[in-house]
Amino acid sequence: MLGEAGHTPEADALLTAFVRVRTAEESARLARRDPRWFAPRLLRAAEALSGAHHRDLLHALRVANLPVG
């Protein structure tokens, strides 16, 4: 994984692109792989894009019963 290999900025850039082109539900499914690692990064990426992206992802993570904070 990029983050584990010391490429966290690259991983964050990819997650931002993912959040931009995928639905909030798809982002939540990705977060299930490792919620503690993915959820905060995906939320930061969504927030950087727009308030609506952030709100939608936050809701999708909650519906999926994943940690959001």
Coordinates of N, CA, C and O in Angstrom, one line a residue:
M1 N 0.8 -1.2 0.0 CA 0.0 0.0 0.0 C 0.9 1.2 0.0 O 1.9 1.3 0.7
L2 N 0.5 2.3 -0.7 CA 1.3 3.5 -0.9 C 1.6 4.1 0.5 O 2.7 4.5 0.7
G3 N 0.6 4.2 1.4 CA 0.8 4.8 2.7 C 1.8 4.1 3.5 O 2.7 4.7 4.1
E4 N 1.8 2.8 3.5 CA 2.8 2.0 4.2 C 4.2 2.1 3.6 O 5.2 1.9 4.3
A5 N 4.3 2.4 2.3 CA 5.5 2.5 1.7 C 6.1 3.9 1.7 O 7.1 4.2 1.1
G6 N 5.5 4.8 2.5 CA 6.0 6.1 2.7 C 5.6 7.1 1.6 O 6.1 8.1 1.5
H7 N 4.5 6.7 0.9 CA 4.0 7.6 -0.2 C 2.6 8.1 0.2 O 1.7 8.1 -0.7
T8 N 2.5 8.6 1.4 CA 1.2 9.1 1.8 C 0.7 10.2 1.0 O -0.5 10.2 0.7
P9 N 1.5 11.2 0.6 CA 0.9 12.3 -0.3 C 0.3 11.7 -1.6 O -0.7 12.2 -2.1
E10 N 1.0 10.7 -2.2 CA 0.5 10.1 -3.4 C -0.8 9.4 -3.1 O -1.7 9.4 -4.0
A11 N -0.9 8.7 -2.0 CA -2.1 8.0 -1.7 C -3.2 8.9 -1.5 O -4.3 8.7 -1.9
D12 N -3.0 10.0 -0.8 CA -4.0 11.0 -0.6 C -4.5 11.7 -1.9 O -5.7 11.9 -2.1
A13 N -3.6 11.9 -2.8 CA -4.0 12.4 -4.1 C -4.9 11.4 -4.9 O -5.8 11.8 -5.5
L14 N -4.5 10.1 -4.8 CA -5.4 9.1 -5.4 C -6.7 9.1 -4.8 O -7.8 8.9 -5.5
L15 N -6.8 9.2 -3.5 CA -8.1 9.1 -2.8 C -8.9 10.4 -3.1 O -10.1 10.2 -3.3
T16 N -8.3 11.5 -3.3 CA -9.0 12.7 -3.7 C -9.6 12.5 -5.1 O -10.8 12.8 -5.3
A17 N -8.9 11.9 -6.0 CA -9.4 11.6 -7.3 C -10.5 10.6 -7.2 O -11.6 10.7 -7.9
F18 N -10.4 9.6 -6.4 CA -11.4 8.6 -6.2 C -12.7 9.2 -5.7 O -13.8 9.0 -6.3
V19 N -12.6 10.1 -4.7 CA -13.8 10.7 -4.1 C -14.5 11.6 -5.2 O -15.7 11.7 -5.2
R20 N -13.7 12.2 -6.1 CA -14.2 13.1 -7.1 C -15.0 12.4 -8.1 O -16.1 12.9 -8.6
V21 N -14.6 11.2 -8.5 CA -15.3 10.5 -9.6 C -16.3 9.4 -9.2 O -17.0 8.8 -10.0
R22 N -16.2 9.0 -7.9 CA -17.1 7.9 -7.4 C -18.1 8.4 -6.5 O -18.0 9.5 -6.0
T23 N -19.1 7.6 -6.2 CA -20.2 8.0 -5.3 C -19.7 7.9 -3.9 O -18.7 7.2 -3.6
A24 N -20.4 8.5 -3.0 CA -20.1 8.4 -1.5 C -20.2 7.0 -1.1 O -19.4 6.5 -0.2
E25 N -21.1 6.2 -1.6 CA -21.3 4.8 -1.2 C -20.1 4.0 -1.6 O -19.6 3.1 -0.9
E26 N -19.6 4.3 -2.8 CA -18.4 3.6 -3.3 C -17.2 3.9 -2.4 O -16.3 3.1 -2.1
S27 N -17.1 5.2 -2.0 CA -16.0 5.6 -1.1 C -16.1 4.9 0.3 O -15.1 4.4 0.9
A28 N -17.3 4.7 0.8 CA -17.6 4.0 2.0 C -17.2 2.5 1.9 O -16.6 2.0 2.8
R29 N -17.5 1.9 0.7 CA -17.1 0.5 0.5 C -15.6 0.4 0.5 O -15.0 -0.5 1.1
L30 N -14.9 1.4 -0.1 CA -13.4 1.4 0.0 C -12.9 1.5 1.4 O -12.0 0.8 1.8
A31 N -13.6 2.3 2.2 CA -13.2 2.5 3.6 C -13.3 1.3 4.4 O -12.6 1.1 5.4
R32 N -14.2 0.4 4.1 CA -14.3 -0.9 4.8 C -13.0 -1.7 4.8 O -12.8 -2.5 5.7
R33 N -12.2 -1.5 3.9 CA -10.9 -2.3 3.8 C -10.0 -2.1 5.0 O -9.4 -3.0 5.5
D34 N -10.0 -0.8 5.5 CA -9.2 -0.4 6.7 C -9.8 0.9 7.1 O -9.3 2.0 6.8
P35 N -10.9 0.8 7.9 CA -11.6 2.1 8.2 C -10.8 3.1 8.9 O -10.9 4.3 8.7
R36 N -9.9 2.7 9.8 CA -9.1 3.7 10.6 C -8.1 4.4 9.7 O -7.7 5.6 10.0
W37 N -7.7 3.8 8.6 CA -6.8 4.4 7.7 C -7.5 5.2 6.6 O -7.2 6.4 6.3
F38 N -8.5 4.6 6.0 CA -9.2 5.2 4.9 C -10.2 6.3 5.2 O -10.2 7.3 4.6
A39 N -11.0 6.1 6.3 CA -12.1 7.0 6.6 C -11.6 8.4 6.7 O -12.1 9.3 6.1
P40 N -10.6 8.7 7.6 CA -10.2 10.1 7.8 C -9.6 10.7 6.5 O -9.9 11.9 6.2
R41 N -8.9 9.9 5.7 CA -8.3 10.4 4.5 C -9.4 10.7 3.4 O -9.3 11.7 2.8
L42 N -10.3 9.8 3.3 CA -11.4 10.1 2.4 C -12.2 11.3 2.8 O -12.6 12.1 1.9
L43 N -12.5 11.4 4.1 CA -13.2 12.6 4.6 C -12.5 13.9 4.3 O -13.1 14.9 3.9
R44 N -11.2 13.9 4.5 CA -10.4 15.1 4.2 C -10.4 15.4 2.7 O -10.5 16.6 2.3
A45 N -10.3 14.4 1.9 CA -10.4 14.6 0.4 C -11.7 15.1 0.0 O -11.8 16.1 -0.8
A46 N -12.8 14.6 0.6 CA -14.2 15.0 0.3 C -14.3 16.5 0.7 O -14.9 17.3 0.0
E47 N -13.8 16.8 1.9 CA -14.0 18.2 2.4 C -13.2 19.2 1.5 O -13.7 20.3 1.3
A48 N -12.1 18.8 1.0 CA -11.3 19.6 0.1 C -12.0 19.9 -1.2 O -11.9 20.9 -1.8
L49 N -12.9 19.0 -1.6 CA -13.6 19.1 -2.9 C -14.8 20.0 -2.7 O -15.0 21.0 -3.5
S50 N -15.7 19.7 -1.7 CA -16.8 20.6 -1.4 C -17.5 20.1 -0.2 O -17.4 19.0 0.3
G51 N -18.3 21.0 0.4 CA -19.1 20.7 1.5 C -20.1 19.6 1.2 O -20.4 18.7 2.1
A52 N -20.6 19.6 0.0 CA -21.6 18.5 -0.4 C -20.9 17.1 -0.4 O -21.5 16.1 0.0
H53 N -19.7 17.1 -1.0 CA -19.0 15.8 -1.0 C -18.7 15.3 0.4 O -18.9 14.1 0.7
H54 N -18.3 16.2 1.3 CA -18.0 15.8 2.7 C -19.3 15.3 3.4 O -19.3 14.3 4.0
R55 N -20.4 16.1 3.2 CA -21.6 15.7 3.9 C -22.1 14.3 3.4 O -22.5 13.5 4.1
D56 N -22.1 14.1 2.1 CA -22.5 12.8 1.5 C -21.7 11.7 1.9 O -22.2 10.6 2.3
L57 N -20.3 11.9 2.0 CA -19.5 10.8 2.4 C -19.7 10.5 3.9 O -19.7 9.4 4.3
L58 N -19.8 11.6 4.7 CA -20.0 11.4 6.1 C -21.3 10.5 6.4 O -21.3 9.6 7.2
H59 N -22.3 10.9 5.6 CA -23.6 10.1 5.7 C -23.3 8.6 5.3 O -23.8 7.7 6.0
A60 N -22.7 8.4 4.2 CA -22.4 7.1 3.7 C -21.6 6.2 4.7 O -21.8 5.1 4.9
L61 N -20.6 6.9 5.3 CA -19.8 6.2 6.3 C -20.6 5.8 7.5 O -20.5 4.7 8.1
R62 N -21.5 6.7 8.0 CA -22.4 6.4 9.1 C -23.4 5.3 8.8 O -23.6 4.4 9.6
V63 N -23.9 5.3 7.6 CA -24.9 4.3 7.2 C -24.2 2.9 7.2 O -24.7 1.9 7.5
A64 N -22.9 2.9 6.7 CA -22.1 1.7 6.7 C -21.5 1.3 8.1 O -20.8 0.3 8.2
N65 N -21.9 2.1 9.1 CA -21.4 1.9 10.5 C -19.9 1.9 10.6 O -19.3 1.0 11.3
L66 N -19.3 2.8 9.9 CA -17.8 3.0 9.9 C -17.5 4.2 10.8 O -18.3 5.1 10.9
P67 N -16.3 4.2 11.4 CA -15.9 5.3 12.2 C -15.7 6.6 11.4 O -15.2 6.6 10.3
V68 N -16.2 7.7 12.0 CA -16.2 9.0 11.3 C -15.4 10.0 12.1 O -15.4 11.2 11.7
G69 N -14.8 9.7 13.2 CA -14.1 10.7 13.9 C -13.1 10.2 14.8 O -12.7 9.1 15.0

